Amino acid sequence: MDKESDMPPLSVVQETPPAPSEWREWLETFGPKLLLFARQQTRSQEDAEDVLQDAIVKLVGKIQSNEFVGGPEAWQPYLYTTIRRLAIDLSRRNDRRKRREDYVGTDEGEANAEAFHPWFESESSDDETRIQLEEKLKELPEKFSEVIIMKVWGERTFAEIGEVLGISQNTAASRYRYGLEALKKSLGGARRRGDLSI
């Protein structure tokens, strides 16, 4: 029997699941970027953490069941797509629940609680630049802010962003340019003072 006939077919060869240390290292590198994207897609820090955790659990399940195609380089694009879908589902569930509950009042303290969860970590908790940037990103239309976050903090290409959002890479690039321009205009005062440079 020759050597070629002794080898299993390619479809039978399976990639071994990543070791816990590999997962930990990968999550330390990409976790903050994914959480930032999840935070932009959801209404609170807690929802963002839940959505990110659910997305990671789905990824791990696919890897363990050998359903996932690709190696570690494909994990981040998969998670961006999954986070976005899970956030949309969560938002719809929350909206339906609110309508059913016929809830009239809100506790103002709880309503403003999300303001205390910064999107961007910095050395100084009251960093004026971070606060300005976060506020202005929240004011942008979502279609612009999600592309900016994925491009700048997620370090994704326009092709990858387009795939995640279901748009062409040219549309992703246009949204990025328009979003940055709008962000620059809204931060004009800070830029003139030299507090911010984008």
mmCIF file of C-alpha atoms in Angstrom:
data_model
loop_
_atom_site.group_PDB
_atom_site.id
_atom_site.type_symbol
_atom_site.label_atom_id
_atom_site.label_comp_id
_atom_site.label_asym_id
_atom_site.label_seq_id
_atom_site.Cartn_x
_atom_site.Cartn_y
_atom_site.Cartn_z
ATOM 1 C CA MET A 1 0.000 0.000 0.000
ATOM 2 C CA ASP A 2 1.439 3.395 -0.906
ATOM 3 C CA LYS A 3 1.770 6.314 1.488
ATOM 4 C CA GLU A 4 -1.007 8.331 -0.165
ATOM 5 C CA SER A 5 -3.629 5.624 0.420
ATOM 6 C CA ASP A 6 -2.685 5.464 4.134
ATOM 7 C CA MET A 7 -3.598 9.134 4.668
ATOM 8 C CA PRO A 8 -7.176 9.986 5.733
ATOM 9 C CA PRO A 9 -9.270 12.095 3.352
ATOM 10 C CA LEU A 10 -8.947 15.845 3.932
ATOM 11 C CA SER A 11 -12.547 16.100 5.162
ATOM 12 C CA VAL A 12 -11.705 13.744 8.039
ATOM 13 C CA VAL A 13 -8.702 15.768 9.264
ATOM 14 C CA GLN A 14 -9.948 18.015 12.081
ATOM 15 C CA GLU A 15 -8.309 20.995 13.708
ATOM 16 C CA THR A 16 -7.700 20.594 17.416
ATOM 17 C CA PRO A 17 -9.597 23.057 19.627
ATOM 18 C CA PRO A 18 -7.432 25.887 21.010
ATOM 19 C CA ALA A 19 -5.783 25.412 24.394
ATOM 20 C CA PRO A 20 -7.131 27.486 27.325
ATOM 21 C CA SER A 21 -3.953 29.594 27.294
ATOM 22 C CA GLU A 22 -4.490 30.373 23.585
ATOM 23 C CA TRP A 23 -8.101 31.452 24.307
ATOM 24 C CA ARG A 24 -7.010 33.602 27.231
ATOM 25 C CA GLU A 25 -4.316 35.344 25.194
ATOM 26 C CA TRP A 26 -6.700 35.891 22.260
ATOM 27 C CA LEU A 27 -9.425 37.301 24.523
ATOM 28 C CA GLU A 28 -6.977 39.640 26.261
ATOM 29 C CA THR A 29 -6.019 41.034 22.860
ATOM 30 C CA PHE A 30 -9.417 41.228 21.147
ATOM 31 C CA GLY A 31 -11.909 41.200 24.033
ATOM 32 C CA PRO A 32 -11.841 44.984 24.699
ATOM 33 C CA LYS A 33 -12.401 45.751 20.987
ATOM 34 C CA LEU A 34 -15.301 43.313 20.800
ATOM 35 C CA LEU A 35 -16.808 44.697 24.011
ATOM 36 C CA LEU A 36 -16.597 48.225 22.608
ATOM 37 C CA PHE A 37 -18.469 47.085 19.508
ATOM 38 C CA ALA A 38 -21.036 45.242 21.638
ATOM 39 C CA ARG A 39 -21.474 48.376 23.767
ATOM 40 C CA GLN A 40 -22.202 50.406 20.660
ATOM 41 C CA GLN A 41 -24.780 47.854 19.542
ATOM 42 C CA THR A 42 -26.631 47.602 22.883
ATOM 43 C CA ARG A 43 -28.280 49.913 25.393
ATOM 44 C CA SER A 44 -26.165 49.239 28.469
ATOM 45 C CA GLN A 45 -22.819 47.915 29.616
ATOM 46 C CA GLU A 46 -24.517 44.858 31.116
ATOM 47 C CA ASP A 47 -26.291 44.041 27.851
ATOM 48 C CA ALA A 48 -23.003 44.450 25.962
ATOM 49 C CA GLU A 49 -21.233 42.028 28.308
ATOM 50 C CA ASP A 50 -24.070 39.505 27.989
ATOM 51 C CA VAL A 51 -24.144 39.733 24.195
ATOM 52 C CA LEU A 52 -20.363 39.352 23.955
ATOM 53 C CA GLN A 53 -20.421 36.351 26.280
ATOM 54 C CA ASP A 54 -23.235 34.704 24.295
ATOM 55 C CA ALA A 55 -21.338 35.291 21.042
ATOM 56 C CA ILE A 56 -18.168 33.719 22.461
ATOM 57 C CA VAL A 57 -20.149 30.722 23.742
ATOM 58 C CA LYS A 58 -21.573 30.250 20.223
ATOM 59 C CA LEU A 59 -18.089 30.412 18.717
ATOM 60 C CA VAL A 60 -16.692 27.889 21.204
ATOM 61 C CA GLY A 61 -19.635 25.557 20.530
ATOM 62 C CA LYS A 62 -19.022 25.715 16.780
ATOM 63 C CA ILE A 63 -15.311 25.056 17.225
ATOM 64 C CA GLN A 64 -15.889 22.112 19.566
ATOM 65 C CA SER A 65 -18.465 20.548 17.256
ATOM 66 C CA ASN A 66 -16.135 21.065 14.251
ATOM 67 C CA GLU A 67 -18.720 23.288 12.512
ATOM 68 C CA PHE A 68 -16.480 26.355 12.450
ATOM 69 C CA VAL A 69 -14.575 26.966 9.223
ATOM 70 C CA GLY A 70 -11.237 28.707 9.669
ATOM 71 C CA GLY A 71 -8.727 29.251 12.415
ATOM 72 C CA PRO A 72 -8.165 32.039 14.951
ATOM 73 C CA GLU A 73 -7.985 34.629 12.157
ATOM 74 C CA ALA A 74 -11.692 33.989 11.447
ATOM 75 C CA TRP A 75 -12.857 34.268 15.079
ATOM 76 C CA GLN A 76 -13.060 38.067 15.203
ATOM 77 C CA PRO A 77 -15.133 38.541 12.008
ATOM 78 C CA TYR A 78 -17.477 35.767 13.161
ATOM 79 C CA LEU A 79 -17.890 37.439 16.567
ATOM 80 C CA TYR A 80 -18.626 40.871 15.056
ATOM 81 C CA THR A 81 -21.428 39.354 12.994
ATOM 82 C CA THR A 82 -22.783 37.315 15.906
ATOM 83 C CA ILE A 83 -22.658 40.270 18.337
ATOM 84 C CA ARG A 84 -24.624 42.398 15.893
ATOM 85 C CA ARG A 85 -27.299 39.728 15.404
ATOM 86 C CA LEU A 86 -27.604 38.990 19.124
ATOM 87 C CA ALA A 87 -27.852 42.712 19.924
ATOM 88 C CA ILE A 88 -30.680 43.131 17.409
ATOM 89 C CA ASP A 89 -32.510 40.146 18.911
ATOM 90 C CA LEU A 90 -32.022 41.481 22.440
ATOM 91 C CA SER A 91 -33.276 44.920 21.458
ATOM 92 C CA ARG A 92 -36.419 43.449 19.895
ATOM 93 C CA ARG A 93 -37.092 41.313 22.984
ATOM 94 C CA ASN A 94 -36.622 44.304 25.272
ATOM 95 C CA ASP A 95 -38.943 46.473 23.177
ATOM 96 C CA ARG A 96 -41.653 43.797 23.197
ATOM 97 C CA ARG A 97 -41.304 43.331 26.949
ATOM 98 C CA LYS A 98 -41.555 47.087 27.548
ATOM 99 C CA ARG A 99 -44.738 47.295 25.508
ATOM 100 C CA ARG A 100 -46.235 44.341 27.377
ATOM 101 C CA GLU A 101 -45.364 45.716 30.787
ATOM 102 C CA ASP A 102 -46.977 49.067 29.994
ATOM 103 C CA TYR A 103 -44.336 50.636 32.160
ATOM 104 C CA VAL A 104 -44.978 54.325 32.861
ATOM 105 C CA GLY A 105 -42.153 55.738 35.040
ATOM 106 C CA THR A 106 -38.452 55.123 35.302
ATOM 107 C CA ASP A 107 -36.016 55.643 38.109
ATOM 108 C CA GLU A 108 -33.879 58.545 36.896
ATOM 109 C CA GLY A 109 -30.823 57.136 38.645
ATOM 110 C CA GLU A 110 -31.120 53.842 36.772
ATOM 111 C CA ALA A 111 -31.804 55.605 33.478
ATOM 112 C CA ASN A 112 -28.546 57.531 33.794
ATOM 113 C CA ALA A 113 -26.505 54.612 35.153
ATOM 114 C CA GLU A 114 -25.051 53.723 31.754
ATOM 115 C CA ALA A 115 -23.282 57.091 31.631
ATOM 116 C CA PHE A 116 -20.889 55.749 34.277
ATOM 117 C CA HIS A 117 -19.626 52.928 32.041
ATOM 118 C CA PRO A 118 -16.991 54.477 29.771
ATOM 119 C CA TRP A 119 -16.625 53.043 26.287
ATOM 120 C CA PHE A 120 -12.931 53.828 26.175
ATOM 121 C CA GLU A 121 -10.472 53.038 28.947
ATOM 122 C CA SER A 122 -7.824 55.620 29.784
ATOM 123 C CA GLU A 123 -5.300 56.425 32.479
ATOM 124 C CA SER A 124 -7.543 59.169 33.842
ATOM 125 C CA SER A 125 -11.174 58.350 34.601
ATOM 126 C CA ASP A 126 -12.229 61.953 33.896
ATOM 127 C CA ASP A 127 -10.257 62.247 30.668
ATOM 128 C CA GLU A 128 -11.953 65.089 28.797
ATOM 129 C CA THR A 129 -10.968 63.808 25.360
ATOM 130 C CA ARG A 130 -12.399 60.347 26.010
ATOM 131 C CA ILE A 131 -15.636 61.827 27.337
ATOM 132 C CA GLN A 132 -16.029 64.159 24.338
ATOM 133 C CA LEU A 133 -15.295 61.420 21.839
ATOM 134 C CA GLU A 134 -17.679 58.976 23.496
ATOM 135 C CA GLU A 135 -20.510 61.533 23.638
ATOM 136 C CA LYS A 136 -20.078 62.544 20.012
ATOM 137 C CA LEU A 137 -19.894 58.932 18.798
ATOM 138 C CA LYS A 138 -23.194 58.225 20.569
ATOM 139 C CA GLU A 139 -24.773 61.201 18.772
ATOM 140 C CA LEU A 140 -23.761 59.950 15.311
ATOM 141 C CA PRO A 141 -26.242 57.838 13.337
ATOM 142 C CA GLU A 142 -25.561 54.173 14.151
ATOM 143 C CA LYS A 143 -24.652 53.325 10.563
ATOM 144 C CA PHE A 144 -21.654 55.677 10.845
ATOM 145 C CA SER A 145 -20.580 54.998 14.422
ATOM 146 C CA GLU A 146 -20.542 51.200 14.046
ATOM 147 C CA VAL A 147 -18.258 51.444 11.000
ATOM 148 C CA ILE A 148 -15.897 53.868 12.793
ATOM 149 C CA ILE A 149 -15.685 51.603 15.849
ATOM 150 C CA MET A 150 -15.059 48.477 13.776
ATOM 151 C CA LYS A 151 -12.430 50.247 11.643
ATOM 152 C CA VAL A 152 -10.539 52.207 14.306
ATOM 153 C CA TRP A 153 -10.848 50.068 17.434
ATOM 154 C CA GLY A 154 -11.690 46.740 15.820
ATOM 155 C CA GLU A 155 -8.951 47.156 13.187
ATOM 156 C CA ARG A 156 -11.138 45.545 10.512
ATOM 157 C CA THR A 157 -10.836 46.157 6.779
ATOM 158 C CA PHE A 158 -13.694 47.730 4.831
ATOM 159 C CA ALA A 159 -14.273 44.368 3.149
ATOM 160 C CA GLU A 160 -14.647 42.671 6.550
ATOM 161 C CA ILE A 161 -16.902 45.463 7.849
ATOM 162 C CA GLY A 162 -19.036 45.203 4.723
ATOM 163 C CA GLU A 163 -19.406 41.462 5.214
ATOM 164 C CA VAL A 164 -20.445 41.861 8.870
ATOM 165 C CA LEU A 165 -22.960 44.631 8.120
ATOM 166 C CA GLY A 166 -24.259 43.200 4.857
ATOM 167 C CA ILE A 167 -23.093 46.171 2.765
ATOM 168 C CA SER A 168 -20.456 46.638 0.052
ATOM 169 C CA GLN A 169 -16.940 47.598 1.049
ATOM 170 C CA ASN A 170 -17.411 50.885 -0.839
ATOM 171 C CA THR A 171 -20.470 51.681 1.264
ATOM 172 C CA ALA A 172 -18.503 50.826 4.412
ATOM 173 C CA ALA A 173 -15.692 53.161 3.312
ATOM 174 C CA SER A 174 -18.185 55.945 2.507
ATOM 175 C CA ARG A 175 -19.895 55.589 5.882
ATOM 176 C CA TYR A 176 -16.497 55.730 7.560
ATOM 177 C CA ARG A 177 -15.535 58.937 5.724
ATOM 178 C CA TYR A 178 -18.920 60.607 6.311
ATOM 179 C CA GLY A 179 -18.929 59.508 9.939
ATOM 180 C CA LEU A 180 -15.420 60.871 10.566
ATOM 181 C CA GLU A 181 -16.343 64.129 8.881
ATOM 182 C CA ALA A 182 -19.439 64.471 11.059
ATOM 183 C CA LEU A 183 -17.386 63.577 14.125
ATOM 184 C CA LYS A 184 -14.750 66.176 13.242
ATOM 185 C CA LYS A 185 -17.394 68.864 12.793
ATOM 186 C CA SER A 186 -19.062 68.079 16.108
ATOM 187 C CA LEU A 187 -15.675 68.115 17.843
ATOM 188 C CA GLY A 188 -14.554 71.287 16.060
ATOM 189 C CA GLY A 189 -14.202 73.340 19.220
ATOM 190 C CA ALA A 190 -12.059 70.723 20.950
ATOM 191 C CA ARG A 191 -9.858 70.332 17.864
ATOM 192 C CA ARG A 192 -9.297 74.111 17.613
ATOM 193 C CA ARG A 193 -8.188 74.141 21.261
ATOM 194 C CA GLY A 194 -5.826 71.242 20.530
ATOM 195 C CA ASP A 195 -7.592 68.905 22.976
ATOM 196 C CA LEU A 196 -8.318 66.302 20.309
ATOM 197 C CA SER A 197 -6.713 65.264 17.051
ATOM 198 C CA ILE A 198 -8.554 62.924 14.662
#
